[in-house]
Amino acid sequence: MTPAAAPARTPTQKLRRWLPWGLLVALVAALLGTLLWLARSYETEQVQRALERDNADAVADLRHALTADAQALRRMTAAATPPQWEAAAQELLIAHPAWLRLEWRNAGLHPRAAGDSPFASQPLPLPADPAALQDACFEARQSGAASFAPSRFMLREGLGVEVMPMCVLVAPSNAPQTYAIAYYALDGVLDYMLDENYKRRQSVSLTEPDGTRLASHGAPRRGARIFTSRQTLDLPGNPLVLRMDGWRGAPNLFPDVLSVTVTLLAAALAVVLVMLGRDFRRRQQAEDELADALAFRKAMEDSLVTGLRALDLQGRITYVNPAFCAMVGYAPEELIGRSGPAPYWPAELTDAYTRRRAARQATGGSTLQGIESEYQRKDGTRLPVLLIEAPLITATGKHSGWMSAVLDLSEQRRVQERQRAAQERLQAAARLAAVGEMASLLSHELNQPLAAISSYANGSLNLLPGAWQTGDAAQLADVRLALGRIAEQAGRAGRVIHSVHKLVRRGADARTAAKPLALAEAVLPLVQLQARKLGAGVDVRIPPELPSVSCEPVMVEQVLLNLARNGLQAMAAAPGERVLTLSAECASPDAGAAARPWVAFSVTDTGEGISPDVAEQLFTPFFTTKAEGMGMGLSLCRTVVEQHGGTLGYTPNTPRGTIFRFTLPVALEHENQEELQV
């Protein structure tokens, strides 16, 4: 008897059996296909991003190079005559192969000098459109930076080239404005101004914004996928686009991704079991380390001298360390769980501290910079503290309260009080030393008005006999003028004594607002008197519209008088024309100085200058090169200027002589000062 045959499965049963497997296979295939597509897309995107980075770096390099070219051209033109300019232009053309021609034009764009590139066999015909060049130079004058005209196609040595002019405004301080123009070959810009690393991996071209290609370097390889990047080279007056066409091969990662995926799927189960075992061991180790950390933290908190206090969001104390308890005199059980006003707050400060805590809770911020407060110990004594607070954040990132570090400032306050007392003693000693400085300053400064009084008195004695006998009105007027000068210089001597006395006592509140021209005119008669004796001239170049300076006028007048007399004495034996120049101008503050305007005074002579040996000791007290000098003039001048907040220095004059220069702060409108009238 043969066995009964198994019933055949219907198509519906077969479908139900294989459908889950088919879905699983399809899901795995879709997953693998997605992974392959994502990997390929990622690699393609990385290639495109690398090209974009290269293009952005190349644009930045070109902008930097063009800016450096403009600066080099401006520096070369600013201090050159046409013959010098042509020689310097040849050197620049050799150093910049991308330049075809350099021109120097005046304010009306008429040529003054020109030079062609030595690398060209024939001179370049003027390629610039006059209207476009005029627009570029107008924009350069308006912006103060280099401006570019649109490029033009030119035939050069049988080949076509796009030529782009660059116009640079040259405005030296002592000459009229001119323009320096450089003509770039755009293919030369790509060949010589762009790094080879950019051109080795892709073709590079300069195009107009509409895509018209102006110059290019390199060509894509055959069979390679082209990746394109465009970056705008936004030049003033002539926007260009730097285009890069990369010929990198598109990634083909199918075998690699497939093998890695299969390997990962096969090793996944084994890795999961290993990870579970390691995770169990790590948990055990973490629990042991946590117990050790808690013990370490407890020992560290017990050894701290800084008080620690934790508050929850409602202001209740949740933790205090032993140092904090010792600081305020309360036990931990008396503090933990307390809300509302803390028991260590002084009664009269409770409301202020409550408002401060409420404001801090409302903002949720920290006070890492520290807040000085005052606490009251349990025995009633007070102590100053520095309170530093930071939010308490849980492991899940939730704000649960604030942690406070409290520093006892009692010892610091005692140290500060001792330092203050020591500082007062040092200031007393400094004032005693200033008495000697005042004596030296008086002996030096009084020599000048007393000498002037003597000179005017002798002149009056010489004029009196003739005026008395003849009754000449002119001579009597001279005698009257001399007597007025004697009275004026006697008054100056008194003001010098009064000013030096205030200077030693640091009387900065005695400063007034004085016009620079008034300061110079106050000493001008004495300077002209000595200049006539030496056969020298005096030139005052101080504009009357300069702002007033904040100074002690008598002391600044003495500085000007000392510097002027030193300059006249330096020209006494000098050959040629002898002219002493007094000038002033507005000056900018030094780097790092307060943003307050300054006025710079200059005293310029045409003497023989200062030798290096003398320059090393020029401002040293009691050093002098004069037989009758005291060696205090320049030292005291520097002291006076520095006490006004300015600086005193010197530089050589051209072609000979020395320029002494010092600065004074401009008087501010809100300062309560009386202005010295011209």
XYZ file of C-alpha atoms in Angstrom:
678
model
C 0.000 0.000 0.000
C 1.549 3.186 -1.057
C 1.520 6.192 1.286
C -0.840 8.970 0.660
C 0.629 11.920 -1.235
C 1.058 15.245 0.614
C -1.471 17.788 -0.390
C -0.126 20.427 -2.751
C 0.229 24.012 -1.393
C -1.935 26.578 -2.927
C -0.441 29.738 -4.397
C -1.796 31.702 -1.447
C 0.083 29.489 1.067
C 3.314 29.751 -0.918
C 2.935 33.517 -0.977
C 2.416 33.671 2.790
C 5.535 31.514 3.399
C 7.923 33.425 1.195
C 6.495 36.876 1.662
C 8.267 37.580 5.019
C 11.585 36.320 3.635
C 11.099 38.328 0.499
C 10.310 41.398 2.515
C 13.394 40.782 4.688
C 15.612 40.321 1.632
C 14.133 43.407 0.031
C 14.645 45.359 3.233
C 18.271 44.236 3.498
C 18.847 44.977 -0.197
C 17.229 48.393 0.177
C 19.342 49.057 3.253
C 22.543 48.045 1.482
C 21.557 50.047 -1.607
C 20.804 53.053 0.546
C 24.131 52.711 2.325
C 25.945 52.474 -1.016
C 24.076 55.491 -2.387
C 24.681 57.521 0.759
C 28.374 56.613 0.767
C 28.739 57.507 -2.895
C 26.822 60.757 -2.406
C 28.926 61.598 0.626
C 32.180 61.017 -1.234
C 30.906 63.056 -4.192
C 29.891 65.857 -1.841
C 33.335 65.744 -0.190
C 34.991 66.111 -3.612
C 32.749 69.100 -4.413
C 33.395 70.684 -1.001
C 37.142 70.292 -1.449
C 36.850 72.085 -4.792
C 34.761 74.855 -3.188
C 37.391 75.289 -0.453
C 40.159 75.478 -3.033
C 38.218 78.091 -4.985
C 37.497 80.187 -1.860
C 41.179 80.011 -0.834
C 42.272 80.979 -4.330
C 39.918 84.006 -4.330
C 41.304 85.088 -0.937
C 44.875 84.691 -2.226
C 44.122 86.772 -5.336
C 42.497 89.540 -3.275
C 45.479 89.608 -0.922
C 47.930 89.679 -3.846
C 46.058 92.502 -5.627
C 45.935 94.515 -2.380
C 49.682 93.988 -1.879
C 50.318 95.080 -5.481
C 48.326 98.283 -4.932
C 50.222 99.058 -1.736
C 53.591 98.461 -3.415
C 52.620 100.724 -6.327
C 51.375 103.470 -3.974
C 54.555 103.352 -1.862
C 56.770 103.490 -4.941
C 54.914 106.487 -6.405
C 54.442 108.493 -3.200
C 58.109 109.445 -2.748
C 59.490 109.448 -6.326
C 60.236 111.928 -9.075
C 59.514 110.908 -12.700
C 63.118 109.678 -13.367
C 63.182 107.811 -10.083
C 59.720 106.454 -10.759
C 60.698 104.967 -14.123
C 63.670 103.140 -12.593
C 61.572 101.836 -9.720
C 58.804 100.878 -12.159
C 61.185 98.595 -14.045
C 62.068 96.804 -10.826
C 58.387 96.346 -9.997
C 57.623 95.096 -13.508
C 60.355 92.470 -13.165
C 58.947 91.397 -9.788
C 55.341 91.311 -11.125
C 55.236 89.379 -14.445
C 51.454 89.766 -14.541
C 51.869 93.526 -15.156
C 52.165 94.592 -18.798
C 52.583 98.303 -18.214
C 52.809 100.920 -15.431
C 51.774 104.552 -15.763
C 51.986 107.586 -13.507
C 49.344 110.214 -14.258
C 48.513 113.550 -12.712
C 45.166 114.612 -11.247
C 43.815 115.242 -14.768
C 44.935 111.726 -15.860
C 47.638 113.162 -18.096
C 50.726 110.906 -18.270
C 53.802 111.888 -16.237
C 55.858 108.695 -16.649
C 55.366 105.150 -17.911
C 57.137 101.816 -18.144
C 56.512 98.596 -20.126
C 57.169 95.050 -18.972
C 60.668 93.816 -19.893
C 59.163 90.400 -20.674
C 57.299 91.786 -23.724
C 59.073 92.118 -27.069
C 57.043 95.176 -28.003
C 55.364 97.936 -25.957
C 51.729 97.484 -25.122
C 49.393 99.928 -26.902
C 47.260 101.882 -24.465
C 44.361 99.452 -23.921
C 42.288 101.386 -21.438
C 39.031 103.008 -22.415
C 39.529 106.645 -21.302
C 36.020 106.844 -19.872
C 36.368 103.531 -18.014
C 39.807 104.518 -16.726
C 38.460 107.881 -15.576
C 35.608 106.100 -13.745
C 38.058 103.733 -12.065
C 40.300 106.582 -10.901
C 37.253 108.548 -9.673
C 36.177 105.542 -7.608
C 39.751 105.162 -6.288
C 39.706 108.807 -5.206
C 36.334 108.369 -3.491
C 37.173 105.132 -1.661
C 40.900 105.625 -1.055
C 41.525 102.032 -2.253
C 42.534 100.530 -5.578
C 39.851 100.419 -8.270
C 39.711 98.365 -11.470
C 38.397 99.157 -14.939
C 36.704 96.502 -17.100
C 39.143 94.411 -19.122
C 39.606 94.813 -22.890
C 40.758 92.293 -25.461
C 44.124 93.231 -27.024
C 46.453 91.671 -29.575
C 49.916 91.206 -28.113
C 52.707 89.433 -29.972
C 50.215 87.778 -32.270
C 48.060 86.460 -29.437
C 44.942 87.793 -27.805
C 45.002 88.825 -24.163
C 42.509 90.457 -21.807
C 44.040 93.553 -20.180
C 42.580 94.970 -16.952
C 43.767 98.380 -15.613
C 44.095 99.033 -11.860
C 44.052 102.676 -10.681
C 45.599 103.664 -7.319
C 45.279 107.122 -5.740
C 48.621 108.512 -4.508
C 48.131 111.392 -2.070
C 51.380 112.305 -0.270
C 51.165 114.915 2.500
C 53.448 117.435 0.788
C 52.482 117.007 -2.906
C 49.328 117.068 -5.065
C 47.324 113.931 -5.712
C 48.354 111.696 -8.607
C 47.357 108.276 -9.893
C 49.413 105.121 -10.471
C 47.954 102.699 -13.040
C 48.973 99.065 -13.562
C 47.754 97.010 -16.530
C 47.201 93.334 -15.685
C 47.139 90.523 -18.225
C 44.361 88.280 -16.913
C 46.122 85.143 -18.096
C 49.209 86.427 -16.259
C 47.105 86.796 -13.109
C 46.300 83.083 -13.311
C 49.846 82.089 -14.304
C 51.870 84.114 -11.786
C 49.566 85.192 -8.940
C 47.802 81.876 -8.289
C 49.510 79.053 -6.408
C 50.453 75.984 -8.465
C 48.544 73.707 -6.091
C 45.265 75.169 -7.336
C 46.207 74.746 -11.012
C 47.632 71.242 -10.654
C 44.345 69.622 -9.646
C 41.897 71.537 -11.830
C 41.579 74.041 -14.618
C 41.171 77.651 -13.485
C 39.579 80.498 -15.425
C 38.439 84.082 -14.934
C 34.990 84.869 -16.315
C 32.517 87.695 -16.318
C 29.398 87.360 -14.138
C 27.403 86.231 -17.198
C 29.859 83.351 -17.773
C 31.978 84.844 -20.586
C 35.455 83.311 -20.229
C 38.251 85.924 -20.190
C 41.329 83.860 -19.305
C 41.964 80.226 -18.391
C 44.726 77.887 -17.304
C 44.663 74.115 -17.848
C 42.053 71.824 -19.412
C 39.945 68.928 -18.016
C 41.206 65.403 -18.529
C 39.354 63.061 -20.813
C 37.052 60.529 -19.254
C 36.989 62.288 -15.907
C 33.937 63.651 -14.195
C 33.893 67.435 -14.059
C 33.210 69.226 -10.772
C 32.672 72.972 -11.096
C 32.931 75.758 -8.530
C 32.359 79.489 -9.016
C 33.453 82.192 -6.566
C 32.984 85.933 -7.129
C 36.188 87.987 -7.108
C 34.441 91.240 -6.239
C 36.972 93.821 -7.451
C 35.939 97.492 -7.122
C 34.757 98.602 -10.557
C 35.162 95.208 -12.264
C 33.531 92.167 -10.627
C 34.993 88.901 -11.935
C 34.221 85.239 -11.272
C 36.940 82.681 -10.529
C 35.821 79.338 -11.935
C 37.464 76.011 -11.139
C 36.707 72.846 -13.138
C 38.045 69.808 -11.273
C 38.788 66.610 -13.130
C 38.739 64.298 -10.125
C 37.319 60.853 -10.835
C 33.940 60.110 -9.272
C 34.254 57.584 -6.386
C 33.461 53.938 -7.097
C 33.020 52.430 -3.676
C 30.631 49.499 -4.315
C 33.038 46.637 -3.454
C 34.448 48.377 -0.382
C 31.086 49.360 1.105
C 29.578 45.936 0.406
C 32.445 44.041 2.019
C 32.480 46.299 5.050
C 28.702 45.998 5.442
C 28.738 42.178 5.302
C 31.617 42.007 7.752
C 29.859 44.327 10.170
C 26.608 42.321 9.980
C 28.474 39.050 10.595
C 30.409 40.407 13.563
C 27.473 42.241 15.097
C 26.227 39.344 17.308
C 29.689 38.583 18.682
C 30.320 42.253 19.335
C 27.008 42.580 21.200
C 27.884 39.734 23.581
C 31.351 41.130 24.203
C 29.913 44.578 24.796
C 27.392 43.201 27.317
C 30.169 41.518 29.303
C 32.339 44.630 29.216
C 29.386 46.806 30.150
C 28.751 44.669 33.267
C 32.412 44.915 34.286
C 32.399 48.676 33.642
C 29.315 49.083 35.813
C 31.003 47.277 38.672
C 34.133 49.353 38.223
C 32.080 52.585 38.012
C 30.322 51.775 41.299
C 33.664 51.212 43.020
C 35.083 54.406 41.565
C 31.971 56.313 42.629
C 32.400 55.141 46.224
C 36.055 56.192 46.139
C 35.115 59.563 44.607
C 32.548 60.200 47.325
C 35.107 59.418 50.023
C 37.689 61.632 48.293
C 35.200 64.486 47.959
C 34.260 64.245 51.615
C 37.913 64.412 52.683
C 38.558 67.336 50.319
C 35.510 69.304 51.532
C 36.513 68.761 55.162
C 39.998 70.159 54.437
C 38.843 73.283 52.583
C 39.165 76.728 54.162
C 36.610 78.104 51.661
C 33.024 77.861 52.764
C 30.641 75.925 50.479
C 26.860 76.276 50.584
C 24.191 74.786 48.290
C 20.657 76.153 47.811
C 17.717 74.610 45.990
C 15.412 76.505 43.665
C 13.219 77.615 46.603
C 16.192 79.087 48.481
C 16.480 76.286 51.084
C 19.967 75.355 52.278
C 20.714 71.775 51.175
C 24.427 71.499 51.977
C 27.161 73.252 53.972
C 30.755 72.173 54.522
C 32.661 72.372 57.825
C 34.528 75.516 56.745
C 31.274 77.404 56.216
C 29.945 76.247 59.608
C 33.154 77.396 61.308
C 32.896 80.723 59.479
C 29.383 81.610 60.641
C 29.412 79.681 63.961
C 26.342 77.509 63.227
C 26.154 73.702 63.180
C 25.044 71.931 59.958
C 21.726 70.847 61.485
C 20.953 74.491 62.309
C 21.360 75.499 58.647
C 20.306 72.610 56.381
C 16.642 72.842 55.457
C 16.314 76.491 56.487
C 14.436 78.744 54.061
C 13.731 82.450 54.030
C 16.234 84.835 55.644
C 19.422 83.031 56.662
C 20.321 83.184 60.399
C 23.761 84.626 59.552
C 22.332 87.666 57.726
C 22.552 90.969 59.647
C 19.106 92.232 60.582
C 19.486 95.595 58.817
C 20.606 93.881 55.565
C 17.955 91.153 55.472
C 15.650 92.989 53.046
C 18.482 93.834 50.639
C 19.793 90.245 50.668
C 16.266 88.891 50.135
C 15.757 91.110 47.066
C 19.169 90.107 45.696
C 18.353 86.399 46.077
C 14.965 86.885 44.399
C 16.586 88.721 41.474
C 19.137 85.965 41.089
C 16.466 83.279 41.114
C 14.454 85.215 38.523
C 17.366 85.583 36.096
C 18.974 82.217 36.768
C 22.440 83.714 36.199
C 25.713 83.245 38.039
C 27.964 85.688 39.937
C 31.365 84.273 39.062
C 32.930 87.706 39.438
C 31.995 87.704 43.134
C 29.799 89.887 45.347
C 31.082 91.376 48.585
C 28.664 90.897 51.471
C 28.637 91.023 55.250
C 27.662 88.079 57.478
C 26.978 87.920 61.208
C 28.342 85.057 63.320
C 26.257 83.315 65.914
C 28.065 85.303 68.646
C 27.049 88.604 66.965
C 30.401 89.584 65.422
C 30.500 90.682 61.784
C 32.770 89.437 59.011
C 33.181 90.622 55.384
C 32.852 87.834 52.819
C 33.137 87.399 49.052
C 30.230 85.379 47.643
C 30.692 83.506 44.333
C 27.705 81.570 42.990
C 27.112 79.250 40.044
C 24.062 77.211 38.961
C 23.828 73.575 40.087
C 23.150 71.413 37.024
C 22.219 67.738 37.349
C 23.561 64.954 35.134
C 20.438 65.287 32.962
C 21.053 69.012 32.450
C 18.335 70.183 34.855
C 18.860 73.302 36.940
C 18.401 72.238 40.576
C 19.792 75.174 42.546
C 22.950 77.168 43.227
C 26.360 76.361 44.689
C 28.047 79.184 46.587
C 31.706 79.602 47.520
C 32.199 81.961 50.471
C 35.590 83.528 51.201
C 36.348 85.229 54.521
C 37.832 88.651 53.711
C 38.739 89.633 57.278
C 42.444 88.913 56.916
C 42.513 90.487 53.452
C 40.965 93.688 54.828
C 43.609 93.813 57.580
C 46.359 93.389 54.971
C 44.821 96.122 52.806
C 44.709 98.485 55.791
C 48.393 97.859 56.479
C 49.199 98.436 52.809
C 47.222 101.684 52.827
C 49.168 102.934 55.827
C 52.449 101.974 54.139
C 51.335 103.769 50.966
C 50.623 106.926 52.927
C 54.112 106.789 54.417
C 55.600 106.359 50.915
C 53.609 109.333 49.636
C 54.898 111.439 52.509
C 58.464 110.459 51.591
C 57.743 111.294 47.946
C 56.512 114.745 48.922
C 59.742 115.318 50.856
C 61.720 114.334 47.747
C 59.587 116.737 45.706
C 60.849 119.611 47.859
C 64.334 119.049 46.449
C 62.879 118.841 42.939
C 61.092 122.154 43.484
C 64.320 123.809 44.610
C 66.167 122.593 41.492
C 63.308 123.651 39.247
C 63.124 127.127 40.795
C 66.853 127.699 40.445
C 66.716 126.740 36.773
C 63.462 128.389 35.713
C 64.087 131.730 37.464
C 67.339 132.209 35.542
C 65.396 132.976 32.354
C 63.047 135.783 33.537
C 65.815 137.285 35.708
C 68.183 137.292 32.738
C 65.473 138.950 30.625
C 64.920 141.595 33.352
C 68.657 142.294 33.418
C 68.808 142.643 29.621
C 65.837 145.039 29.498
C 67.207 147.058 32.439
C 70.592 147.489 30.764
C 68.885 148.473 27.536
C 66.799 151.055 29.405
C 69.911 152.516 31.071
C 71.565 152.851 27.676
C 68.529 154.604 26.197
C 67.773 156.963 29.104
C 70.655 159.494 28.621
C 69.850 160.066 24.958
C 66.096 160.195 25.536
C 66.542 162.565 28.519
C 68.742 165.013 26.634
C 67.034 165.007 23.259
C 63.499 164.210 24.317
C 63.177 161.867 21.370
C 59.694 160.326 21.474
C 60.837 157.134 19.756
C 63.553 156.572 22.339
C 61.130 157.306 25.144
C 58.725 154.744 23.645
C 61.558 152.193 23.576
C 62.339 152.922 27.223
C 58.660 152.566 28.111
C 58.504 149.262 26.194
C 61.623 147.977 27.982
C 60.196 148.942 31.383
C 56.962 147.125 30.465
C 58.987 144.063 29.547
C 60.772 144.267 32.916
C 57.424 144.309 34.712
C 56.165 141.459 32.545
C 59.214 139.277 33.258
C 59.044 140.081 36.973
C 55.448 138.882 36.921
C 56.574 135.778 35.020
C 59.146 135.044 37.738
C 56.392 135.188 40.350
C 54.153 132.925 38.273
C 57.027 130.469 37.827
C 57.448 130.223 41.612
C 53.680 129.758 42.054
C 53.440 127.160 39.227
C 56.442 125.138 40.414
C 54.993 125.083 43.905
C 51.702 123.686 42.558
C 53.536 121.275 40.259
C 55.391 119.705 43.191
C 52.134 119.471 45.151
C 50.544 117.803 42.067
C 48.161 120.708 41.546
C 46.428 119.301 38.448
C 43.277 121.186 39.416
C 45.056 124.469 38.553
C 45.138 123.671 34.830
C 43.258 125.832 32.367
C 42.294 125.694 28.722
C 44.926 127.592 26.719
C 45.172 128.265 22.986
C 48.409 126.876 21.454
C 49.035 130.185 19.631
C 48.674 132.130 22.890
C 51.284 129.929 24.584
C 53.756 130.578 21.765
C 53.082 134.343 21.606
C 53.669 134.628 25.366
C 57.325 133.606 24.970
C 57.833 135.004 21.470
C 59.361 138.384 22.565
C 62.083 136.632 24.588
C 62.766 134.181 21.777
C 62.992 136.969 19.173
C 65.297 138.980 21.448
C 67.795 136.143 21.651
C 67.324 135.340 17.953
C 68.309 138.899 16.972
C 71.481 138.617 19.065
C 72.425 135.437 17.202
C 71.339 136.661 13.757
C 68.645 133.979 13.453
C 65.023 134.098 12.326
C 61.903 132.856 14.112
C 59.010 131.309 12.164
C 55.702 130.619 13.971
C 53.436 128.110 12.222
C 50.589 127.604 14.676
C 47.082 127.861 13.191
C 44.788 129.975 15.388
C 41.921 127.514 14.904
C 43.699 124.707 16.806
C 41.687 123.511 19.836
C 42.642 124.611 23.334
C 44.874 122.378 25.440
C 44.472 121.522 29.111
C 47.658 122.686 30.857
C 49.317 124.929 33.434
C 50.179 127.789 31.022
C 53.252 129.184 32.786
C 54.975 125.795 32.964
C 54.200 125.010 29.303
C 55.502 128.470 28.307
C 58.737 127.641 30.154
C 58.981 124.367 28.215
C 58.574 126.232 24.909
C 61.090 128.882 26.010
C 63.676 126.288 27.083
C 63.369 124.318 23.847
C 63.505 127.513 21.739
C 66.625 128.804 23.507
C 68.299 125.429 23.190
C 67.538 125.480 19.463
C 68.916 129.030 19.058
C 72.099 128.133 20.942
C 72.480 125.017 18.753
C 72.395 127.275 15.644
C 74.856 129.837 17.021
C 77.850 128.324 15.237
C 75.960 126.610 12.403
C 76.709 127.759 8.827
C 74.045 128.813 6.340
C 70.544 130.011 7.079
C 69.496 129.851 10.730
C 65.752 129.629 11.301
C 63.901 128.468 14.420
C 60.375 127.175 13.706
C 57.607 126.933 16.301
C 54.683 124.825 15.074
C 51.679 122.887 16.401
C 49.172 120.464 14.942
C 46.509 117.991 15.984
C 47.839 114.505 16.733
C 46.295 111.082 17.260
C 46.750 109.266 20.593
C 49.253 106.412 20.792
C 48.087 102.786 20.602
C 46.475 101.752 23.837
C 46.059 105.363 25.044
C 42.770 106.893 26.062
C 40.630 108.054 23.168
C 41.275 111.779 23.802
C 42.567 114.186 21.114
C 46.035 115.702 21.489
C 47.952 118.709 20.151
C 51.616 118.237 19.222
C 54.038 121.185 19.604
C 57.305 121.164 17.616
C 60.445 123.306 17.980
C 62.678 122.890 14.915
C 66.198 124.283 14.509
C 68.749 124.111 11.683
C 71.772 123.501 13.880
C 74.333 120.735 13.730
C 72.059 118.126 15.340
C 72.632 115.806 18.319
C 75.517 113.336 18.319
C 74.911 109.703 19.377
C 77.026 110.143 22.544
C 74.984 113.132 23.661
C 71.688 111.483 22.692
C 72.218 108.684 25.246
C 72.285 111.190 28.143
C 70.203 114.007 26.670
C 67.426 113.892 29.293
C 69.682 112.877 32.223
C 69.546 115.415 35.096
C 72.704 117.572 35.492
C 74.096 116.468 32.125
C 74.982 119.446 29.900
C 77.249 120.319 26.989
C 77.327 124.018 27.884
C 80.065 125.497 30.043
C 77.571 127.556 32.065
C 74.639 125.104 31.896
C 73.058 123.346 34.875
C 71.883 120.244 32.988
C 68.290 120.530 34.295
C 66.470 122.143 31.354
C 65.464 119.130 29.249
C 64.975 116.911 32.309
C 62.542 119.391 33.859
C 60.831 119.945 30.494
C 60.140 116.233 30.266
C 58.872 116.212 33.876
C 56.430 119.054 33.137
C 55.143 117.439 29.921
C 54.715 114.007 31.498
C 52.840 115.518 34.464
C 50.393 116.889 31.881
C 49.970 113.379 30.485
C 52.019 113.984 27.304
C 55.400 112.866 25.983
C 58.577 114.732 24.977
C 60.978 113.423 22.337
C 63.128 114.477 19.432
C 63.957 113.435 15.856
C 66.638 114.624 13.394
C 65.628 117.430 11.032
C 66.229 117.291 7.283
C 68.725 118.359 5.964
C 70.209 119.317 9.332
C 69.117 120.227 12.788
C 66.776 118.726 15.386
C 63.013 118.653 15.987
C 61.833 118.539 19.614
C 58.197 117.470 19.869
C 55.864 117.236 22.872
C 52.137 116.585 23.203
C 49.401 118.053 25.413
C 45.792 116.845 25.812
C 43.001 118.861 24.228
C 40.736 120.540 26.783
C 37.339 118.843 26.953
C 34.153 120.891 26.778
C 32.790 119.574 30.058
C 35.929 120.501 32.021
C 35.498 123.579 34.221
C 38.397 125.649 32.873
C 38.964 129.267 31.915
C 40.422 129.623 28.441
C 43.642 131.601 27.994
C 42.929 134.269 25.359
C 45.272 134.932 22.413
